[in-house]
Protein backbone atom coordinates (compact mmCIF):
# COMPACT_ATOMS: atom_id res chain seq x y z
CA MET A 1 -11.89 18.27 -1.38
CA VAL A 2 -11.05 15.76 1.34
CA LYS A 3 -13.89 13.82 2.95
CA PRO A 4 -12.62 11.46 5.66
CA ASN A 5 -15.21 9.13 7.16
CA SER A 6 -15.38 6.54 9.90
CA SER A 7 -13.75 3.89 7.71
CA SER A 8 -10.55 5.91 7.28
CA SER A 9 -11.34 6.71 3.67
CA VAL A 10 -10.20 9.73 1.72
CA GLN A 11 -11.73 10.72 -1.60
CA TYR A 12 -10.56 13.64 -3.70
CA CYS A 13 -10.37 14.84 -7.25
CA GLY A 14 -7.47 13.28 -9.07
CA SER A 15 -6.29 9.94 -10.39
CA LEU A 16 -5.98 8.39 -6.90
CA SER A 17 -9.72 8.50 -6.21
CA VAL A 18 -9.98 6.38 -3.03
CA ALA A 19 -7.52 5.40 -0.32
CA ARG A 20 -8.52 3.46 2.79
CA THR A 21 -6.86 1.49 5.59
CA ASP A 22 -7.84 -1.45 7.84
CA MET A 23 -9.46 -3.47 5.08
CA VAL A 24 -8.17 -6.97 6.01
CA SER A 25 -8.81 -7.96 9.61
CA GLN A 26 -6.28 -10.84 9.64
CA ALA A 27 -3.38 -8.63 8.52
CA LYS A 28 -1.16 -6.41 10.66
CA GLY A 29 -1.83 -3.55 8.25
CA SER A 30 -3.88 -3.26 5.09
CA ALA A 31 -4.97 -0.72 2.51
CA TYR A 32 -7.38 -0.35 -0.38
CA VAL A 33 -6.56 2.01 -3.25
CA GLU A 34 -8.42 2.99 -6.38
CA LEU A 35 -6.32 4.58 -9.11
CA ARG A 36 -8.96 5.66 -11.60
CA LYS A 37 -10.70 2.31 -12.30
CA THR A 38 -7.85 0.12 -11.05
CA LYS A 39 -8.70 -1.36 -7.62
CA VAL A 40 -6.00 -2.84 -5.39
CA VAL A 41 -5.96 -4.39 -1.91
CA CYS A 42 -2.70 -4.76 0.02
CA SER A 43 -2.07 -6.83 3.16
CA VAL A 44 1.05 -6.57 5.34
CA PHE A 45 1.82 -9.19 7.98
CA ASP A 46 4.07 -9.32 11.06
CA PRO A 47 7.79 -10.05 10.61
CA ARG A 48 8.64 -13.75 10.60
CA GLU A 49 11.80 -15.80 10.29
CA ILE A 50 13.13 -16.23 6.79
CA PRO A 51 12.40 -19.84 5.78
CA HIS A 52 15.28 -22.11 4.76
CA GLN A 53 17.84 -19.49 5.77
CA ASN A 54 21.13 -20.64 7.33
CA GLU A 55 23.19 -17.43 7.24
CA PHE A 56 22.49 -14.37 9.37
CA ARG A 57 21.29 -11.29 7.44
CA GLN A 58 21.80 -7.83 8.87
CA LEU A 59 18.97 -6.45 6.77
CA GLY A 60 15.46 -7.83 6.85
CA GLN A 61 13.76 -8.93 3.67
CA LEU A 62 10.51 -8.01 1.99
CA TYR A 63 8.53 -10.81 0.41
CA CYS A 64 6.22 -9.23 -2.18
CA GLU A 65 3.60 -11.06 -4.16
CA VAL A 66 1.23 -9.52 -6.73
CA LYS A 67 -1.83 -11.50 -7.77
CA PHE A 68 -4.56 -10.63 -10.26
CA ALA A 69 -8.12 -11.67 -9.52
CA PRO A 70 -9.38 -14.05 -12.22
CA PHE A 71 -11.99 -11.48 -13.28
CA SER A 72 -9.75 -8.41 -13.02
CA CYS A 73 -8.52 -7.97 -16.60
CA PRO A 74 -10.77 -6.76 -19.44
CA ARG A 75 -8.98 -8.65 -22.22
CA LYS A 76 -8.62 -12.13 -20.74
CA ARG A 77 -9.36 -14.19 -17.64
CA ARG A 78 -6.33 -14.52 -15.38
CA PRO A 79 -5.12 -18.03 -14.41
CA TYR A 80 -4.79 -19.10 -10.78
CA VAL A 81 -1.14 -20.05 -11.32
CA PRO A 82 1.24 -17.03 -11.15
CA ASP A 83 2.27 -15.97 -14.64
CA VAL A 84 5.20 -13.94 -15.98
CA GLU A 85 3.49 -10.56 -15.54
CA GLU A 86 2.64 -11.23 -11.90
CA LYS A 87 6.19 -12.33 -11.14
CA ALA A 88 7.62 -9.23 -12.85
CA LEU A 89 5.26 -6.96 -10.89
CA SER A 90 6.25 -8.70 -7.65
CA VAL A 91 9.94 -8.05 -8.33
CA ALA A 92 9.29 -4.41 -9.29
CA LEU A 93 7.21 -3.91 -6.12
CA ARG A 94 9.96 -5.30 -3.90
CA GLN A 95 12.62 -3.15 -5.57
CA ALA A 96 10.48 -0.04 -5.03
CA LEU A 97 9.70 -0.74 -1.36
CA GLU A 98 13.13 -1.83 -0.12
CA PRO A 99 14.69 1.69 -0.11
CA ALA A 100 11.68 3.03 1.85
CA VAL A 101 11.61 0.44 4.67
CA CYS A 102 14.04 0.49 7.63
CA ARG A 103 15.09 -3.11 7.12
CA HIS A 104 17.91 -2.87 9.67
CA PHE A 105 15.26 -2.86 12.43
CA PHE A 106 14.32 -6.50 11.79
CA PRO A 107 17.50 -8.42 10.82
CA ASP A 108 17.11 -12.02 9.72
CA TYR A 109 13.34 -11.55 9.43
CA GLN A 110 11.02 -10.92 6.54
CA ILE A 111 7.79 -8.97 6.10
CA ASP A 112 5.15 -10.30 3.74
CA VAL A 113 3.48 -7.76 1.44
CA LEU A 114 0.62 -9.25 -0.56
CA ILE A 115 -1.13 -7.35 -3.36
CA TYR A 116 -4.45 -8.47 -4.81
CA ILE A 117 -5.63 -6.59 -7.91
CA LEU A 118 -9.42 -6.67 -8.00
CA GLU A 119 -9.78 -4.67 -11.20
CA HIS A 120 -7.04 -3.86 -13.71
CA ASP A 121 -7.56 -0.82 -15.90
CA GLY A 122 -3.95 0.30 -16.26
CA SER A 123 -1.24 1.69 -13.94
CA CYS A 124 -1.44 -1.41 -11.74
CA LEU A 125 2.20 -1.13 -10.61
CA ALA A 126 1.74 2.47 -9.44
CA ALA A 127 -1.48 1.53 -7.65
CA ALA A 128 0.22 -1.47 -6.00
CA ILE A 129 3.14 0.65 -4.74
CA ASN A 130 0.80 3.33 -3.34
CA ALA A 131 -1.31 0.67 -1.61
CA ALA A 132 1.76 -1.12 -0.23
CA GLY A 133 3.24 2.10 1.17
CA LEU A 134 -0.05 2.94 2.87
CA ALA A 135 -0.42 -0.60 4.25
CA LEU A 136 3.16 -0.60 5.61
CA ALA A 137 2.47 2.66 7.43
CA ASN A 138 -0.82 1.26 8.73
CA ALA A 139 1.10 -1.77 10.05
CA ALA A 140 3.54 0.57 11.90
CA VAL A 141 6.50 -0.77 9.92
CA PRO A 142 9.45 1.67 10.34
CA MET A 143 9.95 3.63 7.12
CA PHE A 144 12.29 6.41 6.01
CA ASP A 145 9.51 8.23 4.17
CA ILE A 146 6.08 7.79 2.61
CA ILE A 147 6.46 6.19 -0.79
CA THR A 148 4.25 7.30 -3.66
CA SER A 149 4.19 6.22 -7.27
CA CYS A 150 2.82 7.40 -10.59
CA SER A 151 3.04 6.32 -14.22
CA VAL A 152 2.98 8.10 -17.57
CA ALA A 153 2.29 6.70 -21.02
CA VAL A 154 3.91 8.50 -23.97
CA ILE A 155 2.22 8.26 -27.37
CA GLY A 156 3.82 10.48 -29.96
CA HIS A 157 4.18 13.93 -28.40
CA GLN A 158 1.42 13.41 -25.82
CA MET A 159 1.74 12.28 -22.21
CA PHE A 160 -1.02 10.45 -20.32
CA ILE A 161 -0.75 10.41 -16.51
CA ASP A 162 -1.82 7.14 -14.86
CA PRO A 163 -3.05 5.79 -18.20
CA PRO A 164 -5.93 3.29 -18.43
CA GLU A 165 -5.35 -0.13 -19.92
CA ILE A 166 -6.29 0.88 -23.47
CA GLU A 167 -3.76 3.74 -23.47
CA GLU A 168 -1.07 1.43 -22.08
CA HIS A 169 -1.81 -1.06 -24.87
CA ILE A 170 -1.51 1.69 -27.49
CA ALA A 171 1.74 3.01 -25.97
CA LYS A 172 3.32 -0.46 -25.98
CA ASN A 173 2.38 -1.16 -29.60
CA SER A 174 2.67 2.36 -31.04
CA THR A 175 4.95 3.18 -33.96
CA GLU A 176 5.03 6.89 -33.03
CA VAL A 177 8.13 8.70 -31.78
CA ASN A 178 9.20 7.82 -28.20
CA PRO A 179 6.44 5.33 -27.38
CA GLY A 180 6.42 3.70 -23.98
CA ILE A 181 5.41 3.74 -20.31
CA ILE A 182 7.39 5.01 -17.32
CA THR A 183 6.51 4.23 -13.70
CA MET A 184 8.44 6.02 -10.97
CA SER A 185 8.37 5.71 -7.17
CA VAL A 186 9.46 8.66 -5.05
CA LEU A 187 10.35 9.37 -1.41
CA SER A 188 9.17 12.98 -1.52
CA GLN A 189 10.56 14.29 1.77
CA LEU A 190 13.99 12.79 1.10
CA LYS A 191 13.90 13.87 -2.56
CA GLN A 192 14.90 10.38 -3.65
CA ILE A 193 13.69 8.08 -6.41
CA SER A 194 13.28 4.56 -5.05
CA ASP A 195 12.47 2.86 -8.35
CA PHE A 196 12.25 3.65 -12.06
CA THR A 197 10.64 1.30 -14.57
CA GLN A 198 10.55 2.01 -18.29
CA ILE A 199 8.84 0.07 -21.06
CA GLY A 200 9.68 1.18 -24.59
CA SER A 201 12.39 3.25 -26.24
CA MET A 202 12.60 6.99 -25.49
CA ASP A 203 15.27 9.60 -25.95
CA VAL A 204 16.89 11.46 -23.04
CA GLU A 205 14.88 14.65 -23.51
CA CYS A 206 11.58 12.77 -23.41
CA VAL A 207 12.57 10.79 -20.31
CA THR A 208 13.65 13.98 -18.53
CA LYS A 209 10.30 15.67 -19.23
CA VAL A 210 8.39 12.61 -18.07
CA MET A 211 10.40 12.44 -14.83
CA GLU A 212 9.60 16.09 -14.07
CA VAL A 213 5.89 15.35 -14.54
CA LEU A 214 6.09 12.23 -12.39
CA LEU A 215 7.86 14.05 -9.56
CA LYS A 216 5.09 16.66 -9.41
CA GLU A 217 2.36 14.02 -9.52
CA CYS A 218 3.96 11.98 -6.73
CA GLU A 219 4.21 15.10 -4.56
CA ILE A 220 0.50 15.74 -5.11
CA ILE A 221 -0.37 12.28 -3.75
CA VAL A 222 1.64 12.67 -0.51
CA PRO A 223 -0.71 15.06 1.40
CA ASN A 224 -3.68 12.81 0.63
CA ILE A 225 -1.85 9.72 1.91
CA GLN A 226 -0.92 11.69 5.03
CA ARG A 227 -4.57 12.61 5.60
CA VAL A 228 -5.57 8.96 5.41
CA LEU A 229 -2.96 8.10 8.04
CA VAL A 230 -4.03 10.98 10.29
CA VAL A 231 -7.67 9.88 10.11
CA ASP A 232 -6.53 6.34 10.92
CA VAL A 233 -4.54 7.51 13.97
CA VAL A 234 -7.44 9.64 15.24
CA LYS A 235 -9.83 6.72 14.84
CA ASN A 236 -7.50 4.36 16.72
CA PHE A 237 -7.00 6.96 19.47
CA GLU A 238 -10.77 7.36 19.90
CA LEU A 239 -11.15 3.57 19.94
CA LYS A 240 -8.47 3.33 22.64
CA LYS A 241 -10.27 5.94 24.76
CA HIS A 242 -13.54 4.07 24.34
CA LEU A 243 -11.94 0.76 25.35
CA GLU A 244 -10.29 2.35 28.40
CA ALA A 245 -13.62 3.85 29.49
CA GLU A 246 -15.34 0.51 28.96
CA THR A 247 -12.64 -1.28 30.92
CA LYS A 248 -12.92 1.19 33.79
CA LYS A 249 -16.71 0.77 33.85
CA ARG A 250 -16.42 -3.03 33.95
CA GLU A 251 -13.82 -2.82 36.75
CA GLU A 252 -16.17 -0.65 38.82
CA ILE A 253 -19.03 -3.13 38.32
CA LEU A 254 -16.75 -6.02 39.28
CA LYS A 255 -15.55 -4.13 42.35
CA LYS A 256 -19.15 -3.58 43.50
CA LYS A 257 -19.90 -7.27 43.03
CA MET A 258 -16.82 -8.21 45.04
CA ASP A 259 -17.90 -5.88 47.87
CA GLU A 260 -21.35 -7.46 47.89
CA TRP A 261 -19.88 -10.95 48.06
CA ARG A 262 -17.53 -9.95 50.90
CA SER A 263 -20.45 -8.46 52.85
CA LEU A 264 -22.49 -11.64 52.38
CA LEU A 265 -19.56 -13.82 53.47
CA ASN A 266 -18.93 -11.66 56.55
CA GLY A 267 -22.65 -11.77 57.44
CA GLN A 268 -22.60 -15.56 57.41
């Protein structure tokens, strides 16, 4: 069931429980995503010149930064200084987004994509990619397709879609057959995989099965992301109509005042 409201929010049954746009007023585009209990905010800013760049680049760049809130992780408090995990997530996010963005439209410029993880309960990379794709679309950044992402944890012969943090911890430290985690980003309309991240050792048959599951899950997310964007467009269109009506009303009031002043000046 889809329940859009005035804040451009969509809630439905599934792992991606909440998706919302226009969350950060200072950003060109922003999005808030809840993937089960993982909560992520993404901000996208206008293109700017690449700092300390002497050579011309035909393709624009994406500057991606992932930051955990100090209180976000259940096992430990995150430091303010970026650590290894945050840097690795930032690189993975950039690699996933670059094939989806039309970077040839802004040569020699870069777009900043900032991710802030409010609560981490697993599948943070998938949540970050979904939030970033939604925020880029909200910022009207040219894209080839909507990017969606999903992750699967494999423990023994069982697969867990968008696993929570405890299942990820077990998958990383399991001694079962084919333990590990796979996160995949997909451009569904183009039938292309933009990024594939694997943690752990799995055989070819297991990876193939997981990829089939991930493709289906990513396709399930697409219509819900589209609904969020449609609600956002409708809301902006209604706001534009309201502003135009308000502007017309103010112009009519100003015109009446001007006529009164002219009549007073002519009477003198």
